[in-house]
PDB file of C-alpha atoms in Angstrom:
ATOM      1  CA  MET A   1     118.828 114.133  76.439  1.00 58.00           C
ATOM      2  CA  VAL A   2     120.869 112.945  79.433  1.00 76.00           C
ATOM      3  CA  GLU A   3     119.819 109.565  80.857  1.00 89.00           C
ATOM      4  CA  LEU A   4     117.691 110.333  83.900  1.00 93.00           C
ATOM      5  CA  LYS A   5     117.636 108.495  87.225  1.00 95.00           C
ATOM      6  CA  LEU A   6     114.869 108.307  89.809  1.00 97.00           C
ATOM      7  CA  ALA A   7     116.839 110.690  92.011  1.00 96.00           C
ATOM      8  CA  ASP A   8     116.655 113.316  89.270  1.00 95.00           C
ATOM      9  CA  TYR A   9     112.924 113.710  89.953  1.00 97.00           C
ATOM     10  CA  LYS A  10     113.405 114.291  93.685  1.00 96.00           C
ATOM     11  CA  ALA A  11     113.990 117.770  95.080  1.00 96.00           C
ATOM     12  CA  ASP A  12     116.589 118.349  97.791  1.00 93.00           C
ATOM     13  CA  LYS A  13     113.905 119.224 100.348  1.00 93.00           C
ATOM     14  CA  HIS A  14     112.734 116.895 103.100  1.00 92.00           C
ATOM     15  CA  PRO A  15     108.917 116.547 103.354  1.00 95.00           C
ATOM     16  CA  ASP A  16     107.524 117.869 106.624  1.00 93.00           C
ATOM     17  CA  TRP A  17     104.330 115.794 106.679  1.00 97.00           C
ATOM     18  CA  CYS A  18     103.350 113.919 109.836  1.00 96.00           C
ATOM     19  CA  PRO A  19     104.826 110.429 110.328  1.00 96.00           C
ATOM     20  CA  GLY A  20     102.652 107.872 108.555  1.00 95.00           C
ATOM     21  CA  CYS A  21     100.893 110.440 106.358  1.00 97.00           C
ATOM     22  CA  GLY A  22      99.552 109.017 103.105  1.00 97.00           C
ATOM     23  CA  ASP A  23     101.074 111.960 101.245  1.00 98.00           C
ATOM     24  CA  TYR A  24     104.445 110.199 101.366  1.00 98.00           C
ATOM     25  CA  GLY A  25     103.045 107.291  99.380  1.00 98.00           C
ATOM     26  CA  VAL A  26     101.523 109.531  96.720  1.00 98.00           C
ATOM     27  CA  LEU A  27     104.755 111.507  96.415  1.00 98.00           C
ATOM     28  CA  SER A  28     106.830 108.337  95.994  1.00 98.00           C
ATOM     29  CA  ALA A  29     104.399 106.926  93.436  1.00 99.00           C
ATOM     30  CA  LEU A  30     104.413 110.186  91.478  1.00 99.00           C
ATOM     31  CA  GLN A  31     108.215 110.382  91.466  1.00 98.00           C
ATOM     32  CA  MET A  32     108.451 106.785  90.261  1.00 98.00           C
ATOM     33  CA  ALA A  33     105.802 107.326  87.580  1.00 99.00           C
ATOM     34  CA  LEU A  34     107.549 110.396  86.169  1.00 98.00           C
ATOM     35  CA  PHE A  35     110.821 108.476  86.102  1.00 98.00           C
ATOM     36  CA  GLU A  36     109.432 105.338  84.464  1.00 98.00           C
ATOM     37  CA  LEU A  37     107.725 107.441  81.793  1.00 98.00           C
ATOM     38  CA  ARG A  38     111.070 109.220  81.285  1.00 97.00           C
ATOM     39  CA  LEU A  39     109.308 112.573  81.232  1.00 98.00           C
ATOM     40  CA  ASP A  40     111.455 115.611  80.597  1.00 97.00           C
ATOM     41  CA  PRO A  41     111.502 117.603  83.879  1.00 97.00           C
ATOM     42  CA  SER A  42     111.732 120.835  81.888  1.00 96.00           C
ATOM     43  CA  ARG A  43     108.436 119.997  80.152  1.00 97.00           C
ATOM     44  CA  THR A  44     106.592 118.654  83.192  1.00 98.00           C
ATOM     45  CA  VAL A  45     104.591 120.881  85.549  1.00 99.00           C
ATOM     46  CA  VAL A  46     102.894 119.847  88.797  1.00 99.00           C
ATOM     47  CA  PHE A  47     100.289 122.266  90.137  1.00 99.00           C
ATOM     48  CA  SER A  48      98.805 122.237  93.629  1.00 98.00           C
ATOM     49  CA  GLY A  49      96.162 124.067  95.636  1.00 96.00           C
ATOM     50  CA  ILE A  50      96.274 124.626  99.398  1.00 95.00           C
ATOM     51  CA  GLY A  51      96.581 121.985 102.121  1.00 95.00           C
ATOM     52  CA  CYS A  52      99.019 119.330 103.271  1.00 96.00           C
ATOM     53  CA  SER A  53      99.046 117.681  99.840  1.00 96.00           C
ATOM     54  CA  ALA A  54      99.699 121.034  98.180  1.00 96.00           C
ATOM     55  CA  LYS A  55     103.322 120.848  99.302  1.00 97.00           C
ATOM     56  CA  THR A  56     103.920 118.073  96.753  1.00 98.00           C
ATOM     57  CA  PRO A  57     105.490 120.274  94.014  1.00 98.00           C
ATOM     58  CA  HIS A  58     108.132 121.457  96.484  1.00 98.00           C
ATOM     59  CA  TYR A  59     109.459 117.897  96.752  1.00 98.00           C
ATOM     60  CA  LEU A  60     109.663 117.204  93.014  1.00 98.00           C
ATOM     61  CA  ASN A  61     112.449 118.233  90.669  1.00 98.00           C
ATOM     62  CA  VAL A  62     110.114 119.406  87.911  1.00 98.00           C
ATOM     63  CA  TYR A  63     108.389 122.723  87.400  1.00 98.00           C
ATOM     64  CA  GLY A  64     105.902 123.366  90.187  1.00 98.00           C
ATOM     65  CA  VAL A  65     103.200 125.943  90.820  1.00 98.00           C
ATOM     66  CA  HIS A  66     101.645 126.322  94.288  1.00 97.00           C
ATOM     67  CA  THR A  67      98.342 128.053  93.556  1.00 97.00           C
ATOM     68  CA  LEU A  68      95.326 129.286  95.542  1.00 95.00           C
ATOM     69  CA  HIS A  69      92.826 127.367  97.659  1.00 95.00           C
ATOM     70  CA  GLY A  70      90.477 125.463  95.356  1.00 96.00           C
ATOM     71  CA  ARG A  71      91.898 127.060  92.198  1.00 98.00           C
ATOM     72  CA  VAL A  72      94.394 124.461  91.025  1.00 98.00           C
ATOM     73  CA  LEU A  73      92.325 123.150  88.100  1.00 99.00           C
ATOM     74  CA  PRO A  74      91.700 126.391  86.164  1.00 98.00           C
ATOM     75  CA  ILE A  75      95.346 127.391  86.522  1.00 98.00           C
ATOM     76  CA  ALA A  76      96.621 123.966  85.449  1.00 99.00           C
ATOM     77  CA  GLN A  77      94.220 123.875  82.502  1.00 98.00           C
ATOM     78  CA  GLY A  78      95.364 127.323  81.436  1.00 97.00           C
ATOM     79  CA  ALA A  79      98.988 126.211  81.380  1.00 98.00           C
ATOM     80  CA  LYS A  80      98.162 123.105  79.344  1.00 98.00           C
ATOM     81  CA  LEU A  81      96.196 125.110  76.788  1.00 97.00           C
ATOM     82  CA  ALA A  82      98.898 127.785  76.597  1.00 96.00           C
ATOM     83  CA  ASN A  83     101.505 125.096  75.886  1.00 96.00           C
ATOM     84  CA  PRO A  84      99.951 121.752  74.862  1.00 96.00           C
ATOM     85  CA  HIS A  85     103.400 120.150  74.743  1.00 96.00           C
ATOM     86  CA  LEU A  86     103.658 120.201  78.535  1.00 98.00           C
ATOM     87  CA  THR A  87     102.830 117.230  80.747  1.00 99.00           C
ATOM     88  CA  VAL A  88     100.492 118.712  83.349  1.00 99.00           C
ATOM     89  CA  VAL A  89      99.565 117.110  86.677  1.00 99.00           C
ATOM     90  CA  ALA A  90      97.353 118.825  89.254  1.00 99.00           C
ATOM     91  CA  VAL A  91      97.245 117.650  92.873  1.00 99.00           C
ATOM     92  CA  GLY A  92      95.153 118.604  95.879  1.00 98.00           C
ATOM     93  CA  GLY A  93      93.222 117.347  98.871  1.00 97.00           C
ATOM     94  CA  ASP A  94      89.550 116.466  99.214  1.00 97.00           C
ATOM     95  CA  GLY A  95      88.836 119.798 100.883  1.00 96.00           C
ATOM     96  CA  ASP A  96      90.720 121.769  98.245  1.00 97.00           C
ATOM     97  CA  GLY A  97      89.083 119.990  95.313  1.00 97.00           C
ATOM     98  CA  LEU A  98      85.606 119.104  96.562  1.00 98.00           C
ATOM     99  CA  GLY A  99      85.004 121.895  99.070  1.00 97.00           C
ATOM    100  CA  ILE A 100      85.989 125.381  97.952  1.00 96.00           C
ATOM    101  CA  GLY A 101      87.116 124.008  94.573  1.00 97.00           C
ATOM    102  CA  ALA A 102      84.001 121.961  93.770  1.00 98.00           C
ATOM    103  CA  GLY A 103      82.784 124.381  91.112  1.00 98.00           C
ATOM    104  CA  HIS A 104      86.083 124.181  89.261  1.00 98.00           C
ATOM    105  CA  PHE A 105      86.045 120.383  89.619  1.00 99.00           C
ATOM    106  CA  VAL A 106      82.735 120.218  87.741  1.00 98.00           C
ATOM    107  CA  ALA A 107      83.678 122.821  85.127  1.00 98.00           C
ATOM    108  CA  ALA A 108      86.920 120.994  84.338  1.00 98.00           C
ATOM    109  CA  GLY A 109      85.023 117.820  83.488  1.00 98.00           C
ATOM    110  CA  ARG A 110      83.076 119.618  80.764  1.00 97.00           C
ATOM    111  CA  ARG A 111      86.275 120.525  78.925  1.00 97.00           C
ATOM    112  CA  ASN A 112      88.314 117.296  78.864  1.00 98.00           C
ATOM    113  CA  VAL A 113      91.701 119.051  78.823  1.00 98.00           C
ATOM    114  CA  ASP A 114      94.528 116.519  78.430  1.00 98.00           C
ATOM    115  CA  MET A 115      95.948 116.364  81.984  1.00 99.00           C
ATOM    116  CA  LEU A 116      95.829 114.354  85.226  1.00 99.00           C
ATOM    117  CA  TYR A 117      94.218 115.470  88.481  1.00 99.00           C
ATOM    118  CA  ILE A 118      95.194 113.533  91.627  1.00 99.00           C
ATOM    119  CA  LEU A 119      92.897 114.012  94.631  1.00 99.00           C
ATOM    120  CA  TYR A 120      94.406 113.058  98.010  1.00 98.00           C
ATOM    121  CA  ASP A 121      91.489 111.982 100.214  1.00 98.00           C
ATOM    122  CA  ASN A 122      91.921 111.648 103.984  1.00 98.00           C
ATOM    123  CA  GLU A 123      88.418 112.997 104.789  1.00 97.00           C
ATOM    124  CA  VAL A 124      89.692 115.847 106.971  1.00 97.00           C
ATOM    125  CA  TYR A 125      91.293 119.279 106.641  1.00 95.00           C
ATOM    126  CA  GLY A 126      94.653 118.153 107.976  1.00 94.00           C
ATOM    127  CA  LEU A 127      96.451 121.475 107.626  1.00 93.00           C
ATOM    128  CA  THR A 128      93.934 123.250 109.872  1.00 93.00           C
ATOM    129  CA  LYS A 129      93.628 120.667 112.660  1.00 92.00           C
ATOM    130  CA  GLY A 130      91.224 118.068 111.305  1.00 94.00           C
ATOM    131  CA  GLN A 131      87.860 119.628 110.529  1.00 97.00           C
ATOM    132  CA  ALA A 132      85.439 117.395 108.608  1.00 96.00           C
ATOM    133  CA  GLY A 133      86.207 117.301 104.890  1.00 97.00           C
ATOM    134  CA  PRO A 134      83.685 116.869 102.048  1.00 98.00           C
ATOM    135  CA  THR A 135      84.231 113.097 101.885  1.00 98.00           C
ATOM    136  CA  LEU A 136      83.652 112.322 105.574  1.00 98.00           C
ATOM    137  CA  GLY A 137      80.362 110.494 106.071  1.00 97.00           C
ATOM    138  CA  LEU A 138      77.293 111.884 107.794  1.00 98.00           C
ATOM    139  CA  GLY A 139      77.384 111.148 111.536  1.00 98.00           C
ATOM    140  CA  GLU A 140      81.023 110.052 111.537  1.00 97.00           C
ATOM    141  CA  LYS A 141      83.249 111.448 114.263  1.00 98.00           C
ATOM    142  CA  THR A 142      87.023 111.494 114.051  1.00 97.00           C
ATOM    143  CA  LYS A 143      89.133 112.211 117.116  1.00 96.00           C
ATOM    144  CA  SER A 144      89.611 115.761 115.823  1.00 96.00           C
ATOM    145  CA  LEU A 145      85.870 116.567 115.885  1.00 95.00           C
ATOM    146  CA  PRO A 146      83.974 117.600 119.036  1.00 96.00           C
ATOM    147  CA  LYS A 147      80.722 116.172 117.610  1.00 97.00           C
ATOM    148  CA  PRO A 148      79.678 113.845 114.767  1.00 97.00           C
ATOM    149  CA  ASN A 149      79.809 115.290 111.251  1.00 97.00           C
ATOM    150  CA  PRO A 150      76.417 116.944 110.458  1.00 97.00           C
ATOM    151  CA  GLN A 151      76.981 117.007 106.684  1.00 97.00           C
ATOM    152  CA  GLY A 152      76.628 114.357 103.996  1.00 96.00           C
ATOM    153  CA  LYS A 153      79.609 113.139 101.992  1.00 97.00           C
ATOM    154  CA  VAL A 154      80.580 113.727  98.373  1.00 98.00           C
ATOM    155  CA  ASN A 155      81.358 110.670  96.250  1.00 99.00           C
ATOM    156  CA  PRO A 156      84.357 111.800  94.153  1.00 99.00           C
ATOM    157  CA  LEU A 157      83.972 109.045  91.554  1.00 99.00           C
ATOM    158  CA  LEU A 158      80.303 109.760  90.879  1.00 99.00           C
ATOM    159  CA  LEU A 159      80.904 113.515  90.750  1.00 99.00           C
ATOM    160  CA  ALA A 160      83.768 113.045  88.291  1.00 99.00           C
ATOM    161  CA  PHE A 161      81.568 110.840  86.108  1.00 99.00           C
ATOM    162  CA  ALA A 162      78.644 113.275  86.164  1.00 98.00           C
ATOM    163  CA  SER A 163      81.008 116.139  85.308  1.00 98.00           C
ATOM    164  CA  GLY A 164      82.496 114.406  82.267  1.00 98.00           C
ATOM    165  CA  TYR A 165      85.965 113.166  83.259  1.00 99.00           C
ATOM    166  CA  THR A 166      86.999 110.595  80.667  1.00 99.00           C
ATOM    167  CA  TRP A 167      89.345 108.499  82.836  1.00 99.00           C
ATOM    168  CA  ILE A 168      88.336 107.794  86.438  1.00 99.00           C
ATOM    169  CA  ALA A 169      90.354 105.673  88.849  1.00 99.00           C
ATOM    170  CA  ARG A 170      90.998 105.088  92.535  1.00 99.00           C
ATOM    171  CA  GLY A 171      94.199 104.076  94.286  1.00 99.00           C
ATOM    172  CA  TYR A 172      95.512 103.650  97.809  1.00 99.00           C
ATOM    173  CA  ALA A 173      98.392 105.704  99.187  1.00 99.00           C
ATOM    174  CA  TYR A 174     100.091 102.793 100.955  1.00 98.00           C
ATOM    175  CA  ASP A 175     100.072 100.684  97.762  1.00 98.00           C
ATOM    176  CA  VAL A 176     102.838 102.678  96.108  1.00 98.00           C
ATOM    177  CA  LYS A 177     103.485 100.287  93.210  1.00 98.00           C
ATOM    178  CA  GLY A 178      99.817 100.020  92.314  1.00 98.00           C
ATOM    179  CA  LEU A 179      99.386 103.781  92.624  1.00 99.00           C
ATOM    180  CA  LYS A 180     102.420 104.372  90.418  1.00 99.00           C
ATOM    181  CA  GLU A 181     100.852 102.319  87.622  1.00 99.00           C
ATOM    182  CA  LEU A 182      97.595 104.251  87.900  1.00 99.00           C
ATOM    183  CA  ILE A 183      99.450 107.569  87.715  1.00 99.00           C
ATOM    184  CA  LYS A 184     101.288 106.416  84.591  1.00 99.00           C
ATOM    185  CA  GLU A 185      98.043 105.355  82.945  1.00 99.00           C
ATOM    186  CA  GLY A 186      96.358 108.616  83.924  1.00 99.00           C
ATOM    187  CA  ILE A 187      99.190 110.686  82.437  1.00 99.00           C
ATOM    188  CA  ASN A 188      99.086 108.668  79.207  1.00 99.00           C
ATOM    189  CA  HIS A 189      95.303 108.976  78.858  1.00 99.00           C
ATOM    190  CA  LYS A 190      94.246 111.426  76.150  1.00 98.00           C
ATOM    191  CA  GLY A 191      91.789 113.635  78.001  1.00 98.00           C
ATOM    192  CA  LEU A 192      91.022 114.675  81.567  1.00 99.00           C
ATOM    193  CA  ALA A 193      92.044 111.927  83.981  1.00 99.00           C
ATOM    194  CA  PHE A 194      90.924 111.823  87.623  1.00 99.00           C
ATOM    195  CA  LEU A 195      92.707 109.711  90.227  1.00 99.00           C
ATOM    196  CA  HIS A 196      91.039 109.461  93.643  1.00 99.00           C
ATOM    197  CA  VAL A 197      93.581 108.380  96.273  1.00 99.00           C
ATOM    198  CA  LEU A 198      92.394 106.943  99.576  1.00 99.00           C
ATOM    199  CA  GLN A 199      94.836 107.692 102.363  1.00 98.00           C
ATOM    200  CA  PRO A 200      94.949 107.486 106.150  1.00 97.00           C
ATOM    201  CA  CYS A 201      95.581 110.566 108.281  1.00 98.00           C
ATOM    202  CA  PRO A 202      97.129 109.115 111.464  1.00 97.00           C
ATOM    203  CA  THR A 203      97.088 112.512 113.173  1.00 97.00           C
ATOM    204  CA  TYR A 204      93.372 113.354 112.908  1.00 98.00           C
ATOM    205  CA  ASN A 205      91.399 110.496 111.330  1.00 97.00           C
ATOM    206  CA  ASP A 206      91.197 107.513 113.673  1.00 97.00           C
ATOM    207  CA  LEU A 207      88.272 105.946 111.772  1.00 97.00           C
ATOM    208  CA  HIS A 208      89.770 104.975 108.433  1.00 97.00           C
ATOM    209  CA  THR A 209      93.256 103.841 109.336  1.00 97.00           C
ATOM    210  CA  LYS A 210      95.642 101.527 107.497  1.00 97.00           C
ATOM    211  CA  GLU A 211      94.315  98.687 109.664  1.00 98.00           C
ATOM    212  CA  TRP A 212      90.769  99.556 108.557  1.00 98.00           C
ATOM    213  CA  PHE A 213      91.628  99.775 104.849  1.00 98.00           C
ATOM    214  CA  ALA A 214      93.881  96.701 104.604  1.00 97.00           C
ATOM    215  CA  PRO A 215      91.247  93.900 104.675  1.00 98.00           C
ATOM    216  CA  ARG A 216      88.698  95.826 102.603  1.00 98.00           C
ATOM    217  CA  LEU A 217      90.558  96.893  99.467  1.00 98.00           C
ATOM    218  CA  TYR A 218      90.424  94.772  96.325  1.00 98.00           C
ATOM    219  CA  ARG A 219      91.397  95.336  92.687  1.00 98.00           C
ATOM    220  CA  LEU A 220      88.682  95.732  90.071  1.00 98.00           C
ATOM    221  CA  GLU A 221      90.660  93.777  87.486  1.00 96.00           C
ATOM    222  CA  GLU A 222      90.653  90.740  89.765  1.00 95.00           C
ATOM    223  CA  GLU A 223      86.898  90.500  89.182  1.00 93.00           C
ATOM    224  CA  GLY A 224      87.116  90.938  85.428  1.00 96.00           C
ATOM    225  CA  TYR A 225      85.858  94.529  85.473  1.00 98.00           C
ATOM    226  CA  ASP A 226      86.397  96.281  82.114  1.00 97.00           C
ATOM    227  CA  PRO A 227      86.439 100.116  82.286  1.00 98.00           C
ATOM    228  CA  LEU A 228      86.929 100.758  78.556  1.00 98.00           C
ATOM    229  CA  ILE A 229      84.180 102.660  76.730  1.00 97.00           C
ATOM    230  CA  PRO A 230      85.088 102.344  73.029  1.00 94.00           C
ATOM    231  CA  PRO A 231      83.766 104.817  70.452  1.00 92.00           C
ATOM    232  CA  GLY A 232      80.449 103.821  68.917  1.00 92.00           C
ATOM    233  CA  LEU A 233      79.371 101.590  71.791  1.00 94.00           C
ATOM    234  CA  PRO A 234      75.647 100.716  71.317  1.00 96.00           C
ATOM    235  CA  PRO A 235      73.303 102.505  73.761  1.00 96.00           C
ATOM    236  CA  GLU A 236      72.259  99.264  75.460  1.00 97.00           C
ATOM    237  CA  ALA A 237      75.874  98.286  76.108  1.00 97.00           C
ATOM    238  CA  LEU A 238      76.678 101.809  77.316  1.00 97.00           C
ATOM    239  CA  ASP A 239      73.767 101.663  79.772  1.00 97.00           C
ATOM    240  CA  GLN A 240      75.135  98.402  81.158  1.00 97.00           C
ATOM    241  CA  LYS A 241      78.621  99.920  81.519  1.00 98.00           C
ATOM    242  CA  MET A 242      77.203 102.945  83.331  1.00 98.00           C
ATOM    243  CA  ALA A 243      75.180 100.789  85.705  1.00 98.00           C
ATOM    244  CA  ARG A 244      78.239  98.665  86.479  1.00 98.00           C
ATOM    245  CA  PHE A 245      80.324 101.788  87.077  1.00 98.00           C
ATOM    246  CA  GLN A 246      77.743 103.213  89.464  1.00 98.00           C
ATOM    247  CA  GLN A 247      77.548  99.947  91.372  1.00 98.00           C
ATOM    248  CA  LYS A 248      81.304  99.865  91.901  1.00 98.00           C
ATOM    249  CA  ALA A 249      81.592 103.599  92.638  1.00 98.00           C
ATOM    250  CA  LEU A 250      79.022 103.247  95.434  1.00 98.00           C
ATOM    251  CA  GLU A 251      80.653 100.170  96.966  1.00 98.00           C
ATOM    252  CA  TRP A 252      82.006 101.122 100.403  1.00 97.00           C
ATOM    253  CA  GLY A 253      82.261  99.403 103.749  1.00 94.00           C
ATOM    254  CA  GLU A 254      83.142  95.724 103.852  1.00 96.00           C
ATOM    255  CA  ARG A 255      84.666  95.873 100.347  1.00 98.00           C
ATOM    256  CA  ILE A 256      86.267  98.859  98.617  1.00 98.00           C
ATOM    257  CA  PRO A 257      87.407  98.636  94.980  1.00 99.00           C
ATOM    258  CA  VAL A 258      90.548 100.250  93.574  1.00 99.00           C
ATOM    259  CA  GLY A 259      91.671 100.462  89.969  1.00 99.00           C
ATOM    260  CA  VAL A 260      90.337 102.050  86.789  1.00 99.00           C
ATOM    261  CA  PHE A 261      86.548 102.542  86.857  1.00 99.00           C
ATOM    262  CA  TRP A 262      85.969 104.392  83.569  1.00 99.00           C
ATOM    263  CA  LYS A 263      88.017 104.969  80.423  1.00 99.00           C
ATOM    264  CA  ALA A 264      86.316 106.751  77.535  1.00 98.00           C
ATOM    265  CA  GLU A 265      87.829 107.854  74.246  1.00 93.00           C
ATOM    266  CA  LEU A 266      86.488 111.328  73.447  1.00 95.00           C
ATOM    267  CA  PRO A 267      87.957 114.408  71.721  1.00 95.00           C
ATOM    268  CA  THR A 268      90.098 116.514  74.029  1.00 96.00           C
ATOM    269  CA  PHE A 269      89.473 120.206  74.563  1.00 96.00           C
ATOM    270  CA  GLU A 270      92.625 120.891  72.574  1.00 94.00           C
ATOM    271  CA  ALA A 271      91.091 119.076  69.596  1.00 93.00           C
ATOM    272  CA  ARG A 272      87.791 120.919  70.025  1.00 94.00           C
ATOM    273  CA  LEU A 273      89.586 124.270  69.925  1.00 92.00           C
ATOM    274  CA  LYS A 274      90.507 123.677  66.299  1.00 88.00           C
ATOM    275  CA  ALA A 275      86.995 124.768  65.310  1.00 88.00           C
ATOM    276  CA  TYR A 276      87.774 128.202  66.780  1.00 89.00           C
ATOM    277  CA  LEU A 277      91.533 128.355  66.230  1.00 90.00           C
ATOM    278  CA  PRO A 278      92.404 126.374  63.066  1.00 90.00           C
ATOM    279  CA  ARG A 279      96.160 126.664  63.675  1.00 91.00           C
ATOM    280  CA  TYR A 280      95.933 125.327  67.244  1.00 91.00           C
ATOM    281  CA  PRO A 281      97.766 123.369  68.659  1.00 85.00           C
ATOM    282  CA  GLU A 282     100.521 123.806  66.057  1.00 88.00           C
ATOM    283  CA  ALA A 283     100.479 127.507  66.972  1.00 89.00           C
ATOM    284  CA  TYR A 284      99.849 128.079  70.670  1.00 91.00           C
ATOM    285  CA  PRO A 285      99.988 131.079  73.047  1.00 90.00           C
ATOM    286  CA  ALA A 286     103.275 130.164  74.731  1.00 91.00           C
ATOM    287  CA  GLN A 287     105.053 130.638  71.394  1.00 88.00           C
ATOM    288  CA  GLY A 288     104.135 134.319  71.327  1.00 85.00           C
ATOM    289  CA  PRO A 289     106.183 137.218  72.663  1.00 84.00           C
ATOM    290  CA  GLU A 290     106.405 137.602  76.394  1.00 80.00           C
ATOM    291  CA  ALA A 291     103.959 140.205  77.634  1.00 77.00           C
ATOM    292  CA  PRO A 292     105.568 143.174  79.410  1.00 82.00           C
ATOM    293  CA  LEU A 293     104.993 143.092  83.139  1.00 85.00           C
ATOM    294  CA  ASP A 294     105.254 146.271  85.167  1.00 88.00           C
ATOM    295  CA  LEU A 295     103.838 146.079  88.687  1.00 88.00           C
ATOM    296  CA  GLU A 296     105.158 149.439  89.842  1.00 90.00           C
ATOM    297  CA  GLY A 297     101.845 151.226  89.362  1.00 89.00           C
ATOM    298  CA  LEU A 298      99.956 148.547  91.269  1.00 89.00           C
ATOM    299  CA  LEU A 299     102.465 148.577  94.115  1.00 91.00           C
ATOM    300  CA  GLN A 300     102.256 152.347  94.363  1.00 92.00           C
ATOM    301  CA  GLU A 301      98.462 152.181  94.498  1.00 92.00           C
ATOM    302  CA  PHE A 302      98.588 150.073  97.645  1.00 91.00           C
ATOM    303  CA  ALA A 303     101.637 151.720  99.204  1.00 88.00           C
ATOM    304  CA  LEU A 304     101.171 153.306 102.631  1.00 77.00           C
TER     305      LEU A 304
END
């Protein structure tokens, strides 16, 4: 394989996000992570839903699939199961993943497919002029809202834990180096990894700005927090780990933790499939013949 450079993971398209958007930081961190892991671009696929963050695959020189609103996870999981030799990363915003896509978010956690899901969280629907997203707090009012938000907020970390994600972490879009390391760890994790990324939206969210985040963020590892859940952990120790996780996942306001919150070692969905398909993953669907595709009949059905 030819020696790859960082530039080899960057597409020749200029991002059209707003100046100061946190998406730039996530994109840079993802490009750097793919490069440092020396992942083969021809075996790497980045999937996205709908929203500002969903443009990410267009700016990467790997395979990319821009899917439907809220549907990124089932499509990404399908690709991983069809070809388990792929490195699969799914990306999307808080509205895409926790609004219309919330059902898929929960269902994905039950399976533990070996892939990484990165959730860009700016608390608003940036692509459609700043409506309140699922993570904006009750009673909060951004400059894009005519009145305070009447709905309660979703806690992405707690929802991921309750759903069964086996690696749960949080990063910050403006800390590109720290975010890069989290992305690398999430990709290397065997199982379903969830990375919650806090990011400012300078266009619509004037509450949680870079000036607001800067003095509040701290790293979990600086306080000796251990996210690892080894196999066979006694129930009493597991209860203590769960209580500690919940405490940190709920921490918000004066102090906000970033880092890895939970890391469990459990069989992946690919391993579980062996009970149903003994030859999987040695024999997998993508090895089979390409199915014939003829859309002419469908096009004629809807023709004027």
